CSV table of C-alpha atoms in Angstrom, one decimal:
chain,number,residue,atom,x,y,z
A,363,UNK,CA,-77.2,-58.6,-95.0
A,364,UNK,CA,-79.1,-62.0,-95.2
A,365,UNK,CA,-80.9,-63.6,-92.3
A,366,UNK,CA,-78.3,-66.4,-92.3
A,367,UNK,CA,-75.3,-63.9,-92.0
A,368,UNK,CA,-77.3,-62.0,-89.2
A,369,UNK,CA,-77.9,-65.3,-87.2
A,370,UNK,CA,-74.2,-66.4,-87.7
A,371,UNK,CA,-72.9,-63.1,-86.4
A,372,UNK,CA,-75.1,-63.4,-83.4
A,373,UNK,CA,-74.0,-67.0,-82.7
A,374,UNK,CA,-70.3,-65.9,-83.0
A,375,UNK,CA,-70.9,-63.0,-80.6
A,376,UNK,CA,-72.7,-65.1,-77.9
A,377,UNK,CA,-69.9,-67.7,-78.2
A,378,UNK,CA,-67.2,-65.2,-77.8
A,379,UNK,CA,-68.7,-63.5,-74.8
A,380,UNK,CA,-69.4,-66.8,-73.1
A,381,UNK,CA,-66.0,-68.1,-73.9
A,382,UNK,CA,-64.2,-65.0,-72.5
A,383,UNK,CA,-66.2,-65.4,-69.1
A,384,UNK,CA,-65.3,-69.2,-68.9
A,385,UNK,CA,-61.7,-68.6,-69.6
A,386,UNK,CA,-61.4,-65.6,-67.0
A,387,UNK,CA,-63.2,-67.7,-64.3
A,388,UNK,CA,-61.0,-70.7,-64.9
A,389,UNK,CA,-57.8,-68.7,-64.9
A,390,UNK,CA,-59.0,-66.7,-61.8
A,391,UNK,CA,-59.7,-70.0,-60.0
A,392,UNK,CA,-56.3,-71.4,-61.1
A,393,UNK,CA,-54.4,-68.9,-59.0
A,394,UNK,CA,-55.7,-70.5,-55.9
A,395,UNK,CA,-55.9,-74.2,-57.0
A,396,UNK,CA,-53.4,-74.5,-59.8
A,397,UNK,CA,-54.2,-75.5,-63.4
A,398,UNK,CA,-54.8,-79.3,-62.7
A,399,UNK,CA,-57.9,-78.6,-60.5
A,400,UNK,CA,-61.0,-80.3,-61.9
A,401,UNK,CA,-63.1,-77.1,-61.8
A,402,UNK,CA,-60.4,-75.2,-63.7
A,403,UNK,CA,-60.2,-77.8,-66.4
A,404,UNK,CA,-63.9,-77.9,-66.6
A,405,UNK,CA,-64.3,-74.2,-67.2
A,406,UNK,CA,-61.2,-74.1,-69.6
A,407,UNK,CA,-62.8,-76.7,-71.7
A,408,UNK,CA,-66.1,-74.8,-72.0
A,409,UNK,CA,-64.1,-71.7,-72.8
A,410,UNK,CA,-62.1,-73.5,-75.4
A,411,UNK,CA,-65.4,-75.0,-76.9
A,412,UNK,CA,-67.1,-71.6,-77.1
A,413,UNK,CA,-64.0,-70.0,-78.8
A,414,UNK,CA,-63.9,-72.9,-81.3
A,415,UNK,CA,-67.5,-72.3,-82.2
A,416,UNK,CA,-66.8,-68.7,-82.6
A,417,UNK,CA,-63.7,-69.4,-84.7
A,418,UNK,CA,-65.5,-71.6,-87.3
A,419,UNK,CA,-68.6,-69.3,-87.5
A,420,UNK,CA,-66.3,-66.3,-88.2
A,421,UNK,CA,-64.3,-68.2,-90.8
A,422,UNK,CA,-67.6,-69.0,-92.7
A,423,UNK,CA,-68.7,-65.3,-92.6
A,424,UNK,CA,-65.3,-64.2,-93.7
A,425,UNK,CA,-65.5,-66.3,-96.7
A,426,UNK,CA,-68.4,-64.1,-97.9
A,427,UNK,CA,-67.9,-60.7,-96.4
A,428,UNK,CA,-65.0,-58.2,-95.9
A,429,UNK,CA,-62.9,-58.6,-92.8
A,430,UNK,CA,-63.2,-54.8,-92.1
A,431,UNK,CA,-67.0,-55.4,-92.2
A,432,UNK,CA,-67.6,-58.8,-90.3
A,433,UNK,CA,-65.1,-58.3,-87.5
A,434,UNK,CA,-66.2,-55.0,-86.0
A,435,UNK,CA,-69.6,-56.5,-84.9
A,436,UNK,CA,-67.6,-57.8,-82.1
A,437,UNK,CA,-67.5,-54.2,-80.9
A,438,UNK,CA,-70.7,-54.9,-79.1
A,439,UNK,CA,-68.9,-57.6,-77.2
A,440,UNK,CA,-66.7,-55.0,-75.4
A,441,UNK,CA,-69.4,-53.4,-73.4
A,442,UNK,CA,-71.3,-56.7,-73.1
A,443,UNK,CA,-68.1,-58.3,-71.6
A,444,UNK,CA,-67.4,-55.4,-69.2
A,445,UNK,CA,-71.0,-55.5,-67.9
A,446,UNK,CA,-70.9,-59.5,-67.6
A,447,UNK,CA,-67.6,-59.3,-65.8
A,448,UNK,CA,-69.0,-57.0,-63.3
A,449,UNK,CA,-72.4,-58.9,-62.9
A,450,UNK,CA,-71.1,-62.6,-63.3
A,451,UNK,CA,-67.5,-62.3,-62.1
A,452,UNK,CA,-68.2,-59.4,-59.7
A,453,UNK,CA,-65.4,-57.3,-61.0
A,454,UNK,CA,-65.2,-53.6,-59.9
A,455,UNK,CA,-66.6,-51.6,-62.8
A,456,UNK,CA,-65.6,-47.8,-62.4
A,457,UNK,CA,-67.4,-45.0,-64.2
A,458,UNK,CA,-64.2,-44.4,-66.2
A,459,UNK,CA,-63.9,-48.0,-67.3
A,460,UNK,CA,-67.6,-48.1,-68.5
A,461,UNK,CA,-67.2,-44.8,-70.4
A,462,UNK,CA,-64.0,-46.2,-72.0
A,463,UNK,CA,-65.7,-49.5,-72.8
A,464,UNK,CA,-68.7,-47.6,-74.3
A,465,UNK,CA,-66.6,-45.4,-76.5
A,466,UNK,CA,-64.7,-48.5,-77.8
A,467,UNK,CA,-67.9,-50.4,-78.5
A,468,UNK,CA,-69.4,-47.3,-80.3
A,469,UNK,CA,-66.3,-46.7,-82.3
A,470,UNK,CA,-66.2,-50.2,-83.5
A,471,UNK,CA,-69.9,-50.3,-84.3
A,472,UNK,CA,-69.5,-47.1,-86.2
A,473,UNK,CA,-66.7,-48.7,-88.1
A,474,UNK,CA,-68.8,-51.8,-88.9
A,475,UNK,CA,-71.7,-49.5,-90.4
A,476,UNK,CA,-69.5,-47.9,-93.1
B,1312,UNK,CA,-60.3,-57.2,-58.2
B,1313,UNK,CA,-57.0,-58.9,-59.2
B,1314,UNK,CA,-54.0,-56.9,-57.7
B,1315,UNK,CA,-52.2,-55.4,-60.8
B,1316,UNK,CA,-48.9,-54.8,-58.8
B,1317,UNK,CA,-48.5,-58.4,-57.8
B,1318,UNK,CA,-47.1,-59.7,-61.1
B,1319,UNK,CA,-43.9,-61.0,-62.6
B,1320,UNK,CA,-41.6,-58.8,-64.6
B,1321,UNK,CA,-39.8,-59.2,-67.9
B,1322,UNK,CA,-41.2,-61.6,-70.5
B,1323,UNK,CA,-43.7,-62.8,-67.8
B,1324,UNK,CA,-45.1,-59.3,-67.4
B,1325,UNK,CA,-48.9,-59.6,-68.2
B,1326,UNK,CA,-49.0,-56.2,-69.9
B,1327,UNK,CA,-46.3,-57.4,-72.3
B,1328,UNK,CA,-48.2,-60.6,-72.9
B,1329,UNK,CA,-51.3,-58.4,-73.6
B,1330,UNK,CA,-49.2,-56.8,-76.4
B,1331,UNK,CA,-48.2,-60.1,-77.8
B,1332,UNK,CA,-51.6,-61.4,-77.7
B,1333,UNK,CA,-52.9,-58.2,-79.8
B,1334,UNK,CA,-50.2,-58.6,-82.4
B,1335,UNK,CA,-51.0,-62.5,-82.8
B,1336,UNK,CA,-54.7,-61.6,-83.2
B,1337,UNK,CA,-54.0,-58.9,-85.9
B,1338,UNK,CA,-51.9,-61.2,-87.9
B,1339,UNK,CA,-54.2,-64.3,-87.7
B,1340,UNK,CA,-57.3,-62.2,-88.7
B,1341,UNK,CA,-55.5,-60.9,-91.8
B,1342,UNK,CA,-54.4,-64.6,-92.7
B,1343,UNK,CA,-57.9,-65.9,-92.0
B,1344,UNK,CA,-59.4,-63.2,-94.5
B,1345,UNK,CA,-56.9,-64.3,-97.3
B,1346,UNK,CA,-57.3,-68.0,-96.6
B,1347,UNK,CA,-61.2,-67.7,-96.5
B,1348,UNK,CA,-61.4,-65.7,-99.7
B,1349,UNK,CA,-59.1,-67.9,-101.6
B,1350,UNK,CA,-61.2,-71.1,-100.8
B,1351,UNK,CA,-64.8,-69.4,-100.9
B,1352,UNK,CA,-65.3,-70.8,-104.4
B,1353,UNK,CA,-64.5,-74.5,-103.5
B,1354,UNK,CA,-68.1,-75.4,-102.4
B,1355,UNK,CA,-70.9,-72.8,-102.4
B,1356,UNK,CA,-73.0,-75.0,-99.9
B,1357,UNK,CA,-70.2,-75.7,-97.4
B,1358,UNK,CA,-68.3,-72.3,-97.5
B,1359,UNK,CA,-70.6,-70.8,-95.0
B,1360,UNK,CA,-69.6,-73.2,-92.3
B,1361,UNK,CA,-65.9,-72.2,-92.7
B,1362,UNK,CA,-64.8,-75.9,-93.3
B,1363,UNK,CA,-63.6,-75.2,-96.8
B,1364,UNK,CA,-61.1,-72.6,-95.5
B,1365,UNK,CA,-59.1,-75.5,-94.0
B,1366,UNK,CA,-57.9,-76.0,-97.6
B,1367,UNK,CA,-55.7,-72.9,-97.3
B,1368,UNK,CA,-52.2,-73.3,-95.6
B,1369,UNK,CA,-52.7,-69.6,-94.5
B,1370,UNK,CA,-55.6,-70.7,-92.3
B,1371,UNK,CA,-53.5,-73.4,-90.6
B,1372,UNK,CA,-50.8,-70.7,-89.9
B,1373,UNK,CA,-53.6,-68.5,-88.5
B,1374,UNK,CA,-54.6,-71.3,-86.1
B,1375,UNK,CA,-51.1,-71.6,-84.8
B,1376,UNK,CA,-51.0,-67.8,-84.1
B,1377,UNK,CA,-54.4,-68.2,-82.6
B,1378,UNK,CA,-53.1,-70.8,-80.1
B,1379,UNK,CA,-50.1,-68.4,-79.2
B,1380,UNK,CA,-52.5,-65.6,-78.7
B,1381,UNK,CA,-54.9,-67.7,-76.7
B,1382,UNK,CA,-52.1,-68.8,-74.3
B,1383,UNK,CA,-50.9,-65.5,-73.8
B,1384,UNK,CA,-54.4,-64.2,-73.3
B,1385,UNK,CA,-54.9,-66.9,-70.6
B,1386,UNK,CA,-51.8,-65.6,-68.9
B,1387,UNK,CA,-53.2,-62.2,-69.0
B,1388,UNK,CA,-56.4,-63.1,-67.5
B,1389,UNK,CA,-54.7,-64.7,-64.5
B,1390,UNK,CA,-53.5,-61.2,-63.6
B,1391,UNK,CA,-55.6,-58.6,-65.0
B,1392,UNK,CA,-59.3,-58.2,-64.5
B,1393,UNK,CA,-61.5,-58.9,-67.7
B,1394,UNK,CA,-63.2,-55.5,-67.7
B,1395,UNK,CA,-59.7,-53.9,-68.1
B,1396,UNK,CA,-57.8,-56.5,-70.2
B,1397,UNK,CA,-60.7,-57.0,-72.7
B,1398,UNK,CA,-61.3,-53.4,-73.7
B,1399,UNK,CA,-57.5,-52.9,-74.0
B,1400,UNK,CA,-57.2,-55.9,-76.2
B,1401,UNK,CA,-59.6,-54.1,-78.6
B,1402,UNK,CA,-56.6,-52.3,-79.8
B,1403,UNK,CA,-56.8,-54.8,-82.6
B,1404,UNK,CA,-59.9,-53.0,-83.9
B,1405,UNK,CA,-57.9,-50.0,-84.6
B,1406,UNK,CA,-55.0,-52.1,-86.0
B,1407,UNK,CA,-57.1,-54.3,-88.3
B,1408,UNK,CA,-58.9,-51.5,-90.2
B,1409,UNK,CA,-55.5,-49.7,-90.6
B,1410,UNK,CA,-53.8,-52.9,-91.9
B,1411,UNK,CA,-56.7,-53.6,-94.2
B,1412,UNK,CA,-56.2,-50.1,-95.6
B,1413,UNK,CA,-52.4,-50.4,-95.8
B,1414,UNK,CA,-52.0,-54.1,-96.8
B,1415,UNK,CA,-55.3,-55.3,-98.5
B,1416,UNK,CA,-56.0,-51.9,-100.1
B,1417,UNK,CA,-59.4,-51.7,-98.6
B,1418,UNK,CA,-61.1,-48.2,-98.4
B,1419,UNK,CA,-61.7,-46.4,-95.1
B,1420,UNK,CA,-64.5,-43.9,-95.3
B,1421,UNK,CA,-64.7,-40.8,-93.1
B,1422,UNK,CA,-67.3,-42.3,-90.8
B,1423,UNK,CA,-65.1,-45.3,-90.4
B,1424,UNK,CA,-62.1,-42.9,-89.6
B,1425,UNK,CA,-64.4,-41.4,-86.9
B,1426,UNK,CA,-65.2,-44.8,-85.4
B,1427,UNK,CA,-61.4,-45.5,-85.3
B,1428,UNK,CA,-60.8,-42.3,-83.4
B,1429,UNK,CA,-63.7,-43.1,-80.9
B,1430,UNK,CA,-62.0,-46.5,-80.0
B,1431,UNK,CA,-58.6,-44.6,-79.6
B,1432,UNK,CA,-60.1,-42.2,-77.1
B,1433,UNK,CA,-61.9,-45.1,-75.3
B,1434,UNK,CA,-58.6,-47.1,-75.1
B,1435,UNK,CA,-56.8,-44.0,-73.6
B,1436,UNK,CA,-59.6,-43.7,-70.9
B,1437,UNK,CA,-59.4,-47.3,-69.9
B,1438,UNK,CA,-55.6,-47.3,-70.0
B,1439,UNK,CA,-55.0,-44.0,-68.0
B,1440,UNK,CA,-55.9,-45.4,-64.5
B,1441,UNK,CA,-53.8,-48.5,-65.2
B,1442,UNK,CA,-50.8,-46.4,-66.3
B,1443,UNK,CA,-51.1,-44.3,-63.2
B,1444,UNK,CA,-51.4,-47.5,-61.1
B,1445,UNK,CA,-48.3,-48.9,-62.7
B,1446,UNK,CA,-46.2,-45.9,-62.2
B,1447,UNK,CA,-46.7,-45.8,-58.4
B,1448,UNK,CA,-45.1,-49.1,-58.0
């Protein structure tokens, strides 16, 4: 793997995790304030921007590498998102959820190594 | 934590929307791969940015499916905690290698099969308390 590919994979991963957190936070707030609230729209925009960056960087990677090779790098995003949801969004993370998320992450990373 | 029992039923059921989102992601990933490969030779310098892939209609169809999956995903996020919904959405990481194998004819090594099995076990562990919670209601 070239350095360019490595950096682009990292950019895609960070954009993806940040995007999910923004979107969850926006939708969570919307249950109380409705979708037209300024704060909800603000976080939705950041979420969509992050996901757009993720989309185009992923397209660029897919042009050169196999889908079953590129995509599973997002496996790491499972455990990162679960931890970030617990820390940033204060979700209750049980031992069972953590073990499940770790297994899913490990499984996807294992797939990506082959 | 979001209350999982306080949600609409039928089409508006967030768990059904989670399924819809997963299926859309699966199909658009496969379309992206086809579209990106078809257009990779248009410009060696620009293909890394992904811009050249826009020349393929398959990529535009992928974008439509991506919007549908994003909308249903947003709906899911309203009702289900991210630390439950996101791991479950990774069902696509089982479905994608299986589809690559069945449709695109890509090879799956024994190590990759092991990885797929780990994901399935992880999904079952995350889904079990959820299923129990839903049953009670």
